[in-house]
Coordinates of C-alpha atoms in Angstrom, one line a residue:
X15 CA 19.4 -133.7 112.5
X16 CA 20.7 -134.6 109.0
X17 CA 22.8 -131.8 106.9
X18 CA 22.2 -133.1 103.0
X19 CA 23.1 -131.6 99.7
X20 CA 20.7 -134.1 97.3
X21 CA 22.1 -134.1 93.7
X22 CA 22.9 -130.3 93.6
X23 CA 25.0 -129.3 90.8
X24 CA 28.4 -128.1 90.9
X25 CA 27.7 -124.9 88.7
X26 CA 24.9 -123.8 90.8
X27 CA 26.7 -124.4 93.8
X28 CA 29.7 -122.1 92.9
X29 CA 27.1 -119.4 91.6
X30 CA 25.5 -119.6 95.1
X31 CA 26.5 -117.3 98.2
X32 CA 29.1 -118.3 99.8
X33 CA 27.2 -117.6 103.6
X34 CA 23.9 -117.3 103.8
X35 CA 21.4 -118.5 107.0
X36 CA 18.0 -118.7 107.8
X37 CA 15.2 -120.1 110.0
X38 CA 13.4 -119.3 113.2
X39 CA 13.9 -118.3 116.8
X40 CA 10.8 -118.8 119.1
X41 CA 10.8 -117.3 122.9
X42 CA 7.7 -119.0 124.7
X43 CA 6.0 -118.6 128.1
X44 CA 3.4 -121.0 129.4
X45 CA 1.0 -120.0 132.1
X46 CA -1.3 -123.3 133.4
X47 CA -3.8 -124.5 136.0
X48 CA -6.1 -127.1 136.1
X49 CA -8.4 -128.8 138.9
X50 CA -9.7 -132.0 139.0
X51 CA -6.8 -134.0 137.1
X52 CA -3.2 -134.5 137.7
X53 CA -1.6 -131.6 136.0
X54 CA -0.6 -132.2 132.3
X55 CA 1.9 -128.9 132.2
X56 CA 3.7 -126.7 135.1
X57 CA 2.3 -124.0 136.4
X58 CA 4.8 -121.6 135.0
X59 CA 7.3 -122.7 132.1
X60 CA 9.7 -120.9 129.7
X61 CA 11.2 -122.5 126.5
X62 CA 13.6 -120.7 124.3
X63 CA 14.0 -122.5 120.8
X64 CA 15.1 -122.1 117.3
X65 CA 15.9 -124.4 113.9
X66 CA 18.4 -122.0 112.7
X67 CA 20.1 -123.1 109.0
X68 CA 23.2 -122.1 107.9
X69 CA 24.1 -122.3 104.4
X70 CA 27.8 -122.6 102.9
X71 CA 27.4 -122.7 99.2
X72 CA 24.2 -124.4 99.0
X73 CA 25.2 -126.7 101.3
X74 CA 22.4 -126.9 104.4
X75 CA 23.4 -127.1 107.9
X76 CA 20.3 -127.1 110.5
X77 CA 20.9 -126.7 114.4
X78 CA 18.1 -127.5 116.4
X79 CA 18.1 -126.5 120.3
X80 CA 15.5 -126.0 123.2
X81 CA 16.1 -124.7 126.6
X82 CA 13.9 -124.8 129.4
X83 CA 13.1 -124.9 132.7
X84 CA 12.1 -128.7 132.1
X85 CA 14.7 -129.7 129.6
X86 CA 17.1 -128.3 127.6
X87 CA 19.6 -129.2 125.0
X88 CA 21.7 -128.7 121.6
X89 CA 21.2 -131.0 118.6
X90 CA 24.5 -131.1 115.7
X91 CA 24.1 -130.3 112.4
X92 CA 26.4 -133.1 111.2
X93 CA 25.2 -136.5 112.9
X94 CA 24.5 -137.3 109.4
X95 CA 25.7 -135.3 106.8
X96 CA 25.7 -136.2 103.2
X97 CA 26.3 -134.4 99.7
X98 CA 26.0 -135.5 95.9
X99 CA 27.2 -132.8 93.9
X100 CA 26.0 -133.5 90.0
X101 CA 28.3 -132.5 87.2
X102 CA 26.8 -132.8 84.2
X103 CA 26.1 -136.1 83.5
X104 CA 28.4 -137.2 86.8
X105 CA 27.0 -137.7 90.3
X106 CA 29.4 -138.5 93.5
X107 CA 27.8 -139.2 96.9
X108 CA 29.6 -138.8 100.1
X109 CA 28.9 -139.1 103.6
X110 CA 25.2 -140.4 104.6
X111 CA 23.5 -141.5 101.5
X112 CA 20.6 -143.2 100.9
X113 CA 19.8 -144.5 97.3
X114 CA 16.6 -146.3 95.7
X115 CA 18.2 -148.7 92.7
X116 CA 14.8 -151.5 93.1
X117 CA 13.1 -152.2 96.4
X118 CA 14.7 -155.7 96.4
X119 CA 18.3 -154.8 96.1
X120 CA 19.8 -151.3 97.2
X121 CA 15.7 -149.8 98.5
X122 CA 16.7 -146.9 100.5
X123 CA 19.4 -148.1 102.7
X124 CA 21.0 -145.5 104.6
X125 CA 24.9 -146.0 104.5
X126 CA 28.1 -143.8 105.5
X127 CA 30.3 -144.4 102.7
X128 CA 31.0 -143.0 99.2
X129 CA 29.6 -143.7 95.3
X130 CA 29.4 -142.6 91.8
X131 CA 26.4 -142.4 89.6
X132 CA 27.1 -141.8 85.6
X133 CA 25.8 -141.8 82.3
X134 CA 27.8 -142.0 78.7
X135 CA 24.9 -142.0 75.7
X136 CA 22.5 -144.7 76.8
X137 CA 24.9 -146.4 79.1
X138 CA 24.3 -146.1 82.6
X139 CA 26.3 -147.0 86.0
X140 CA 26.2 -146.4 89.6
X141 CA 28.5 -148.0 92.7
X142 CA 28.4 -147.3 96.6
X143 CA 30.4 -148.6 99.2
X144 CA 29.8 -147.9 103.0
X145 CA 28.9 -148.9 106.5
X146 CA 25.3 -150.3 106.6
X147 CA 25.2 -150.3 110.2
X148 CA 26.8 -149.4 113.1
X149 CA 28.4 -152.2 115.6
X150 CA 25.5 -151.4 119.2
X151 CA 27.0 -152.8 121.7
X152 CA 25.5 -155.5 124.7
X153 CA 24.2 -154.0 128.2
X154 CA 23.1 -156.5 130.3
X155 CA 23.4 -153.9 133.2
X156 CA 20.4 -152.1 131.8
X157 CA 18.9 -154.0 129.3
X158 CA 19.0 -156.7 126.4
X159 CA 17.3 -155.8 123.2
X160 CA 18.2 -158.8 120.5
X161 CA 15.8 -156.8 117.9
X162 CA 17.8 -154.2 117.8
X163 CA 21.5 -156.2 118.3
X164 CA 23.9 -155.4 115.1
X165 CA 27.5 -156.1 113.9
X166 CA 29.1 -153.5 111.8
X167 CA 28.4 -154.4 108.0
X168 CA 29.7 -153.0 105.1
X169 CA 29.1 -153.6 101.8
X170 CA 29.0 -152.7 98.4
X171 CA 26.4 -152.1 95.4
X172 CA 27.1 -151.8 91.9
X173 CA 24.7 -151.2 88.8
X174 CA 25.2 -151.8 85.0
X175 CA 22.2 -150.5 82.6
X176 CA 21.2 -149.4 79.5
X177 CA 18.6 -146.8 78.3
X178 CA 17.4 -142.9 79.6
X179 CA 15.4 -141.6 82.2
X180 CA 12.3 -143.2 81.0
X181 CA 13.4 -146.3 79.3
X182 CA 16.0 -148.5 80.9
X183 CA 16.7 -151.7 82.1
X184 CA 19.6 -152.0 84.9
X185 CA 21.1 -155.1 86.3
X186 CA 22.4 -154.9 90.2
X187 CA 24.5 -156.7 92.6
X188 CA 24.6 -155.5 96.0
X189 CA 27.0 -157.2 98.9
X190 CA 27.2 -156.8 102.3
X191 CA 28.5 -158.4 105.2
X192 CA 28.5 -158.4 109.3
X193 CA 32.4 -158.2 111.2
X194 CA 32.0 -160.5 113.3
X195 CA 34.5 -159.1 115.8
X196 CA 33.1 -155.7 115.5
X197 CA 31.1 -155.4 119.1
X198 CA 32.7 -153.4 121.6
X199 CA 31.7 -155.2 124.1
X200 CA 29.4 -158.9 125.0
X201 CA 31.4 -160.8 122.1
X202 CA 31.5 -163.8 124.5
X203 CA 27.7 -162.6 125.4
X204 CA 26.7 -162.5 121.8
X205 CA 28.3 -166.0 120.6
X206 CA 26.6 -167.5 123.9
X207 CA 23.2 -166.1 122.7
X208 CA 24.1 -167.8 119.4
X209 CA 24.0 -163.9 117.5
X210 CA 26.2 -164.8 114.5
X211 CA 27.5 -162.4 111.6
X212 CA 26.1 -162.8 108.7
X213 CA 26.3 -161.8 104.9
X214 CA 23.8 -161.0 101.9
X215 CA 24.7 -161.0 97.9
X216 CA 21.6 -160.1 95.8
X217 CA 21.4 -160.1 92.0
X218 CA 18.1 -158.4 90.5
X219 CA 17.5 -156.1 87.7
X220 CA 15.2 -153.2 87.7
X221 CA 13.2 -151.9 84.1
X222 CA 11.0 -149.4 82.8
X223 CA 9.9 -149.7 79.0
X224 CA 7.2 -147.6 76.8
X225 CA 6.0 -148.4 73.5
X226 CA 3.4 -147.0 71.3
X227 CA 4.2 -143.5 71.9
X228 CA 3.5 -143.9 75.8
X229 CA 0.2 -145.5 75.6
X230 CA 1.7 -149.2 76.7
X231 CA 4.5 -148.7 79.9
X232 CA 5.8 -151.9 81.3
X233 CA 8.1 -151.9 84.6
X234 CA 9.5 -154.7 85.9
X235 CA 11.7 -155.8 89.6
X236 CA 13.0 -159.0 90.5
X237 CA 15.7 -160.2 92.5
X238 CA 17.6 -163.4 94.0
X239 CA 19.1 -163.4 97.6
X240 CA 21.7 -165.2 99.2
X241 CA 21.3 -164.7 102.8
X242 CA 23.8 -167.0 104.7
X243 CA 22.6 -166.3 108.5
X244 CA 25.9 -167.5 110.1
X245 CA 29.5 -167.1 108.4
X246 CA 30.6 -169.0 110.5
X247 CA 28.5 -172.0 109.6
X248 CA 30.1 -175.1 108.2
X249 CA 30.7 -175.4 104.6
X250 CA 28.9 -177.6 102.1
X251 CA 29.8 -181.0 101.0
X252 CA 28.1 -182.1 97.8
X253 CA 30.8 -184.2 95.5
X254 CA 28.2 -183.9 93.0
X255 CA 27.9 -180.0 92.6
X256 CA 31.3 -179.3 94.1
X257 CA 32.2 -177.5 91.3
X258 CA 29.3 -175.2 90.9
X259 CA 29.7 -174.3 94.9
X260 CA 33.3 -173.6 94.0
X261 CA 32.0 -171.1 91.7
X262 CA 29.3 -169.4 94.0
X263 CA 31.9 -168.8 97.0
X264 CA 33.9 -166.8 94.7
X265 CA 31.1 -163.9 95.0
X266 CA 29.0 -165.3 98.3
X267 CA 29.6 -166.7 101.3
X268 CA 27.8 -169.5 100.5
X269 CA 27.5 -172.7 103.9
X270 CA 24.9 -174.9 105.9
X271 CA 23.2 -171.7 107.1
X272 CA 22.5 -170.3 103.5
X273 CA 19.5 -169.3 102.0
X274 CA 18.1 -168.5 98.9
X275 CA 14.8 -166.3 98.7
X276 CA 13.6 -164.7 95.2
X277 CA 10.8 -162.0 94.3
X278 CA 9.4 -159.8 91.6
X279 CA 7.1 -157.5 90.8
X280 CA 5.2 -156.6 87.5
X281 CA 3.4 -154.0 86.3
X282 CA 1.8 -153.6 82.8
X283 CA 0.2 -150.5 82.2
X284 CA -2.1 -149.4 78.7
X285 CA -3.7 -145.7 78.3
X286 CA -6.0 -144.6 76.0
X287 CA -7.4 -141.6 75.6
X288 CA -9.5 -140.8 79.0
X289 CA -8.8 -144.1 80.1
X290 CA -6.4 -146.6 81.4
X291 CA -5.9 -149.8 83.0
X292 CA -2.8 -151.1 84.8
X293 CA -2.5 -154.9 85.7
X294 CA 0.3 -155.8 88.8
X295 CA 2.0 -158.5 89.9
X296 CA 4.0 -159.0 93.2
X297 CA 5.8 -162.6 94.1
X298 CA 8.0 -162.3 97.5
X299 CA 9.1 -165.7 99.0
X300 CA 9.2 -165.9 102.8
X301 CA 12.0 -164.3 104.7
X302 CA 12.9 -162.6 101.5
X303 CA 15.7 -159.7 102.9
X304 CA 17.9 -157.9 102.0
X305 CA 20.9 -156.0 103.2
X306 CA 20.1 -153.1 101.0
X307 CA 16.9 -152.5 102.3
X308 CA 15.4 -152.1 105.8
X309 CA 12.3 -154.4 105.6
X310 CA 9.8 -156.2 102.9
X311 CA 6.6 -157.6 103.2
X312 CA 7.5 -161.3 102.1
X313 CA 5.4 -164.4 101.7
X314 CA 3.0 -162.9 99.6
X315 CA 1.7 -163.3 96.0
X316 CA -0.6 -160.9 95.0
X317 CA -2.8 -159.8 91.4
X318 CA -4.0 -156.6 91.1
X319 CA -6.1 -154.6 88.9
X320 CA -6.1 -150.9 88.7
X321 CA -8.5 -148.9 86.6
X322 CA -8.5 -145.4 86.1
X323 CA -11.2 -143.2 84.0
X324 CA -11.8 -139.1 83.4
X325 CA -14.8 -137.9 81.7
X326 CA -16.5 -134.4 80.4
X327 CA -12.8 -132.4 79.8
X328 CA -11.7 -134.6 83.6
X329 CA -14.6 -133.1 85.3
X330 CA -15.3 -136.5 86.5
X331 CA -12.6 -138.8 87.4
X332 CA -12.8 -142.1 88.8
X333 CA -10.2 -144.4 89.9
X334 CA -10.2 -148.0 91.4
X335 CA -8.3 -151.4 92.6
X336 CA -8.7 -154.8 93.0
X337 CA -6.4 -157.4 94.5
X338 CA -6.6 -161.1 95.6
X339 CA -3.3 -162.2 97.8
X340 CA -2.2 -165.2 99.5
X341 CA 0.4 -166.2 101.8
X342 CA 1.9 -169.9 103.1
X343 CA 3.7 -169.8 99.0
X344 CA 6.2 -172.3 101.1
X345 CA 2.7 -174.7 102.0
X346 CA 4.6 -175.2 106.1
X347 CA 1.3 -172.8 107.8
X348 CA -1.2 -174.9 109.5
X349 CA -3.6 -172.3 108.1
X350 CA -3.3 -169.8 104.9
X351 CA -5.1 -166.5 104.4
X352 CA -6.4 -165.3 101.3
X353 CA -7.7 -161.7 101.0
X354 CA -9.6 -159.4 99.0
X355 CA -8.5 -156.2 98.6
X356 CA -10.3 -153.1 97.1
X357 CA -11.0 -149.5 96.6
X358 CA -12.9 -147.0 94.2
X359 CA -12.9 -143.5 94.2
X360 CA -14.9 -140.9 92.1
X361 CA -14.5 -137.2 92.1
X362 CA -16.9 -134.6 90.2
X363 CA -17.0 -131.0 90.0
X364 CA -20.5 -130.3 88.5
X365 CA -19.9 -126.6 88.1
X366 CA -17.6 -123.7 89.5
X367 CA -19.4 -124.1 92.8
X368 CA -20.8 -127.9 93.0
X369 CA -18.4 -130.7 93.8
X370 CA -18.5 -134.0 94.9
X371 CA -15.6 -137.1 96.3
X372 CA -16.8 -140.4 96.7
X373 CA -14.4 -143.2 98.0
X374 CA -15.1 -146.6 99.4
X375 CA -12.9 -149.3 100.6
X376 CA -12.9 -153.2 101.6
X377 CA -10.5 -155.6 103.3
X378 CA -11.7 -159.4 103.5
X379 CA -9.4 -162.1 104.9
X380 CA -10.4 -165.7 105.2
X381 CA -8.2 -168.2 106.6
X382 CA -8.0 -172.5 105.1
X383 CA -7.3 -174.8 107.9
X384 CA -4.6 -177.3 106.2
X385 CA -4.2 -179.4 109.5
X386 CA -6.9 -180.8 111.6
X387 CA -5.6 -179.7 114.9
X388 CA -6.4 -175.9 114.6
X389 CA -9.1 -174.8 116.7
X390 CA -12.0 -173.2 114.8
X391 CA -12.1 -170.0 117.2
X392 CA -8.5 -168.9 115.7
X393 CA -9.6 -169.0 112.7
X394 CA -9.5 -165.5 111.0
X395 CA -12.6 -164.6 108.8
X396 CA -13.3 -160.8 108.6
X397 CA -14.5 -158.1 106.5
X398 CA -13.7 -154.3 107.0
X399 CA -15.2 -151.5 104.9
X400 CA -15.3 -147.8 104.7
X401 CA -17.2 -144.9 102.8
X402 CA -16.8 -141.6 102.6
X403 CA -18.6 -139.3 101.2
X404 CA -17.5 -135.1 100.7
X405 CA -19.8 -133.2 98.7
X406 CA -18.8 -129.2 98.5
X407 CA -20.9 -126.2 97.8
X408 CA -19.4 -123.1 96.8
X409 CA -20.8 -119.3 96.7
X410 CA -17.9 -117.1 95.5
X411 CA -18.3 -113.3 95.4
X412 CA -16.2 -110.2 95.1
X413 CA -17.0 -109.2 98.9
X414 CA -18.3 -112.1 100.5
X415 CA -18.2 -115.7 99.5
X416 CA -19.9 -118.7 101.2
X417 CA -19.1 -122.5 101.5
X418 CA -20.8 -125.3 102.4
X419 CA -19.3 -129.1 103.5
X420 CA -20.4 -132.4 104.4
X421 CA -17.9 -135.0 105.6
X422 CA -19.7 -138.7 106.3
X423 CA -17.3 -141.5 106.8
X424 CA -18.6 -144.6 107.7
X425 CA -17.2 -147.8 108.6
X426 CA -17.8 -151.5 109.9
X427 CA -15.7 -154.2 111.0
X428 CA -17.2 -158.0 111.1
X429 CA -16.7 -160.9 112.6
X430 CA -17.8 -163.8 109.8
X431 CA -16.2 -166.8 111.8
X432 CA -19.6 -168.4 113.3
X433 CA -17.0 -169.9 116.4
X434 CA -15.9 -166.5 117.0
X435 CA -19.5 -164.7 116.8
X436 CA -20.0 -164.5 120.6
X437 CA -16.7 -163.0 121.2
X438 CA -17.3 -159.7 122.7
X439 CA -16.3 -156.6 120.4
X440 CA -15.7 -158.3 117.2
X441 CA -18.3 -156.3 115.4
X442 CA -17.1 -152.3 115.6
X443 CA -19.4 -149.4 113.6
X444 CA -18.2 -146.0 113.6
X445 CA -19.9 -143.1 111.8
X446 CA -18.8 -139.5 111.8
X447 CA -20.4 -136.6 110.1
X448 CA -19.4 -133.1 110.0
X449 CA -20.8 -130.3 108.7
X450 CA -19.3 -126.9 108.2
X451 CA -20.0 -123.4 107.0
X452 CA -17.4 -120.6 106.1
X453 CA -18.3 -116.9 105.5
X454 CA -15.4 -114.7 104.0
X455 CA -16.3 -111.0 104.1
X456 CA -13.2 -110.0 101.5
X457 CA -13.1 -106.4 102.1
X458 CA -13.1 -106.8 105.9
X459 CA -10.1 -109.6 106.5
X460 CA -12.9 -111.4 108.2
X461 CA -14.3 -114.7 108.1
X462 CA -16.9 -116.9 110.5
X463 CA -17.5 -120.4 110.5
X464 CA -19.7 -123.1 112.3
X465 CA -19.4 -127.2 112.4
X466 CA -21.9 -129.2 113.4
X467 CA -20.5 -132.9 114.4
X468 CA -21.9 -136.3 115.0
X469 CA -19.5 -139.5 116.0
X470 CA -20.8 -142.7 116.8
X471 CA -18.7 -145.5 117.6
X472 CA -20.5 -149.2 118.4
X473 CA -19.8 -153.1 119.7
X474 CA -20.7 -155.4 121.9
X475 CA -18.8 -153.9 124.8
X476 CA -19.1 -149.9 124.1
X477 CA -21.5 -147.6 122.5
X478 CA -20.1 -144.2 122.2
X479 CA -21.3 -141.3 121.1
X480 CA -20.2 -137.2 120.6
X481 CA -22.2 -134.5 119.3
X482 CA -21.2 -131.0 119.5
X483 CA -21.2 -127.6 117.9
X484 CA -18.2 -125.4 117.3
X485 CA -18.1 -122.0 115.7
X486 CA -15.4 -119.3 115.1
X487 CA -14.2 -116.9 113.2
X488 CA -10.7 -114.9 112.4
X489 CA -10.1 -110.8 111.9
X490 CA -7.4 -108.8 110.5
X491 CA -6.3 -105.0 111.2
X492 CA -4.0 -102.3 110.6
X493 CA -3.2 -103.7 107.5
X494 CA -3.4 -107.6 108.3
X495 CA -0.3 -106.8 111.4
X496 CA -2.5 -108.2 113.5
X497 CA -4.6 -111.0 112.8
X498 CA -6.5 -112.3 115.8
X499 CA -9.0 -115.9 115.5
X500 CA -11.3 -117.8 118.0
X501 CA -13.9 -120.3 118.2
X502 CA -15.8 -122.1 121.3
X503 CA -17.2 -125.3 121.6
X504 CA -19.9 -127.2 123.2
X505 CA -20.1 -131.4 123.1
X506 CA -22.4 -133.9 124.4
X507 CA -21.1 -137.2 124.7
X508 CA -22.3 -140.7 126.3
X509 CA -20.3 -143.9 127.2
X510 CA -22.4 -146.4 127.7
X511 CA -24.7 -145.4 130.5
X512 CA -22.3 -142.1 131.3
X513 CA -23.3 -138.8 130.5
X514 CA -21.4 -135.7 130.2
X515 CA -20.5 -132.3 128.4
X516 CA -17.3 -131.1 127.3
X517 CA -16.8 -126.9 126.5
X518 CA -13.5 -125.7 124.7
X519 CA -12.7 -122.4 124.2
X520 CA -9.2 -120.5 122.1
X521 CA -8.3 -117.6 121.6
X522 CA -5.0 -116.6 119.3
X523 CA -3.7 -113.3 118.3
X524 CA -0.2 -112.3 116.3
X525 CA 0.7 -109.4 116.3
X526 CA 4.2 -108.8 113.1
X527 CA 6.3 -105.4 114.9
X528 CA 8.7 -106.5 111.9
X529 CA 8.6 -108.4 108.7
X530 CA 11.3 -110.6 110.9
X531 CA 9.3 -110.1 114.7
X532 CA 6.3 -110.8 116.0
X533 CA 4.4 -111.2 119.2
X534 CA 2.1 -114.1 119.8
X535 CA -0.5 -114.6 122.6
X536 CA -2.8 -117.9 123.0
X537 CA -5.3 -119.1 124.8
X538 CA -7.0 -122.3 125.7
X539 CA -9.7 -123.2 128.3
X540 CA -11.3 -127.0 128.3
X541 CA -14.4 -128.0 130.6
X542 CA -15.5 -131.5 131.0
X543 CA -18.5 -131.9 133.4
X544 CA -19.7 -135.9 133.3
X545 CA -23.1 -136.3 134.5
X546 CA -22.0 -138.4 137.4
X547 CA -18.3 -137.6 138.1
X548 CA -16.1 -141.0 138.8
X549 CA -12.5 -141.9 138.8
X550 CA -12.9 -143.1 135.4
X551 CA -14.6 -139.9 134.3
X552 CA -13.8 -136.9 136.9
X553 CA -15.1 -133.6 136.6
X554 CA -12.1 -131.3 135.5
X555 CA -10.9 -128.2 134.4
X556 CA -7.8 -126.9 132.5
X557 CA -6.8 -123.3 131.1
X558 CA -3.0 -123.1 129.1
X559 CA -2.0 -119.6 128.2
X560 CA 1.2 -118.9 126.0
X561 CA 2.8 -115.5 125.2
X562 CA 6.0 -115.9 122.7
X563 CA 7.7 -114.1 120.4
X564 CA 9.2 -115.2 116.9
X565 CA 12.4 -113.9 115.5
X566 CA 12.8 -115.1 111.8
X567 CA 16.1 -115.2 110.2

């Protein structure tokens, strides 16, 4: 559990109580039995819970704990605790921070550390310094993990800008760096593994710009990084550019094992009236990292167009993409992949009762074989698309009011490789419709639905399919203290050649003895009969009940 105190300012904090609290505490009883399948629950089980928050000065400081007859436990308020108080036009962060400067220098990092954030006029500046990560240590008595391996690194991040809020350019350096003798234990493991510290300086800038009073917005991110895998590594020897590597070790550890990766994004963005277009544009070499961020979709360049339309005082509003991207920007793949990537969406509300969404959506890759020896069946050519369709039908009324919905997605995946046609399952369909119907009798606290559901799912190797009816409905009394709600269920489905039937049933009630207390009883009863029983698909029963009680601070 984190305690955090985002950007809060001073003044308000020292006008805030000085104790306060809040929260829940939840006391739970579970009755089950079942027949036919291996039990999912006990028979009997208490739990005892609560996410209790105390407050001191503003400052949040959650406590989670459970305890059970299975499990219990205690979590801390403080394994990551963080604060920036704001003064004025001052910000200091301390403890666990995370900060978003670009998404190719500091993007989000979490570090324990410290930093200040300021602006004087247009002149902005920001710097951190912390632990990135945390030195994990090497287990071979229970298990090796080099995914997750890490050094302790620290590092630092500093930003210079000019501009406000919404106009701005900011340059940024962020450095960190791996301690090589940091593990508490396996450093003779580690360096026999060949795990090696390493260290990360990246230089980008990061800029958002408006002209003609908002209707043209351009924003901009780009960055260089100087990832050198191994510290350790043996310097460079270049008579010719000694010099300029004299310079660059000053700010990087710069050897054999460095690397240098560059990316940017662009986005230009003009509105008119009712309508507006944006045009993007994203370069990331591959391996682009950084040390600032946790992970980037690199070796990618992609153009994208964005358009975006309202009509009839934004009644009807329509919205849309379309990207091309490639990968192999370095030209080593034996094959590269271009795709096509788009998406349009309209929504209209005809009237106060009539509405419609429309959205549909397509993926296309296509590989190019650059070498000869690449067997045509791994080749990647495929298509996937989706539409959905939600149109809504509204009666409203003073003492009863009706609605009407129809949710239709439908998609397809294909197989457009002819050396991979006769693979087995390539080609998937799926359609599911639902239809529901809501009655709301105002006066009463009442309310009844139905939903009638269709879901079909296709290939070579299945065909399945679920139909099924569920209805329900949800009362309140003495003066909405108790509310109690239900529905049952009934669904016919096939597999293939297998049959079956599947009947739910639940049953809730709540019942507030306080605007802080209240009782809660639920039930839940699932039957699935197949047609011809089977390990695969055996005839079962389960029924789950659960009394509890809910103490709110």
């Amino acid at each position: 559990m984190t305690g955090r105190l985002s950007g809060q300012n001073v003044e308000e904090m020292l006008q805030a109580k000085p104790f306060s609290y809040s929260g829940n505490v939840d006391v739970n009883t579970i009755f089950y039995r079942s027949q036919g399948i291996q039990p999912r629950y006990l028979p009997f089980n208490y739990i005892i819970s609560g996410s209790p928050i105390l407050s001191i000065y503003g400052v949040d400081l959650p406590i989670t704990f459970a305890v059970g007859k299975q499990h219990s436990g205690v979590m801390q308020p403080f394994n990551q605790f963080g604060l920036s108080p704001r003064y004025k036009n001052i910000t200091l962060h301390a403890g666990y921070r995370n900060l978003n400067w670009s998404p190719f220098t500091l993007g989000g990092h979490t570090f324990l550390g410290g930093g200040v954030e300021f602006t004087a006029g247009k002149l902005r500046f920001g710097a951190i310094y912390g632990r990135f990560n945390k030195a994990t240590a090497l287990d071979t008595a229970r298990s090796l993990f080099l995914s997750n391996f890490a050094f302790r690194r620290t590092g630092a991040a500093v930003k210079v800008g000019y501009g406000t809020e919404q106009d701005f350019f900011d340059i940024i350096l962020v450095r960190a760096k791996d301690h090589g003798g940091s593990l508490k234990f396996g450093n003779e493991l580690a360096d026999t593994l060949g795990l090696a510290p390493a260290s990360n300086t990246v230089v980008g800038y990061n800029t958002r710009l408006s002209f003609l009073k908002g209707r043209l917005a351009f924003e901009s991110d780009g960055a260089i990084s100087l990832y050198t895998n191994d510290v350790n590594a043996p310097g460079l020897v270049d008579s010719m550019y000694e010099s300029r590597i004299r310079r660059l070790r000053n700010i990087a550890d710069l050897n054999t094992s460095s690397e240098v990766y560059g990316a940017i994004q662009t986005a230009i963005r003009y509105k008119v009236n009712n309508m507006s277009v944006r045009l993007i544009y994203r370069y990331i070499d591959p391996g682009y990292k950084s040390m600032g961020s946790y992970w980037l979709n690199n070796d990618l360049e992609n153009y994208t167009i964005a358009p975006a339309l309202t009509l009839l005082n934004n009644k009807v509003r329509f919205s849309g993409s379309l990207g091309l991207q490639r990968d192999d920007l370095s030209k080593t793949k034996r094959a590269k992949a271009k795709k096509v990537i788009g998406s349009a969406n309209l929504s209209a509300d005809f009237n106060e009762r009539a509405s419609l969404d429309l959205s549909y959506s397509n993926y296309s890759v296509s590989q190019v074989v650059k070498t000869i020896r690449f067997a045509d069946s791994l080749k990647v050519v495929q298509t996937s698309s989706q539409l959905s369709v939600m149109p809504r039908y509204v009666i409203p009324g003073v003492n009863r009011s009706h609605m009407f919905s129809l949710i239709a997605n439908l998609s397809r995946a294909r197989e457009l490789n002819p050396a991979r046609r006769d693979s087995l399952s390539n080609d998937i369909t799926t359609d599911n419709i639902v239809f529901n119907y809501q009655l709301a009798l105002v006066p009463q606290g009442a309310s009844v639905f139905v939903s009638l559901s269709n879901t079909r799912m296709q290939s070579e190797l299945l065909r399945d399919m679920n139909r099924g009816v569920t209805v329900g409905g949800s009362k309140a009394w003495l003066q909405n203290k108790l509310q109690i709600s239900g529905n049952l269920g009934y669904l016919f489905n096939k597999r293939n050649s297998e049959r079956g039937r599947i009947q739910t049933g639940a049953l809730h009630g709540r019942y507030n003895l306080h605007r802080m207390q209240a009782l809660r009883l639920s039930i839940y009863y699932t039957d699935n009969t197949p047609e011809t029983p089977s390990e695969i698909y055996p005839k079962y029963y389960e029924f789950r009940g659960e009394v509890g009680y809910t103490l709110t601070l």
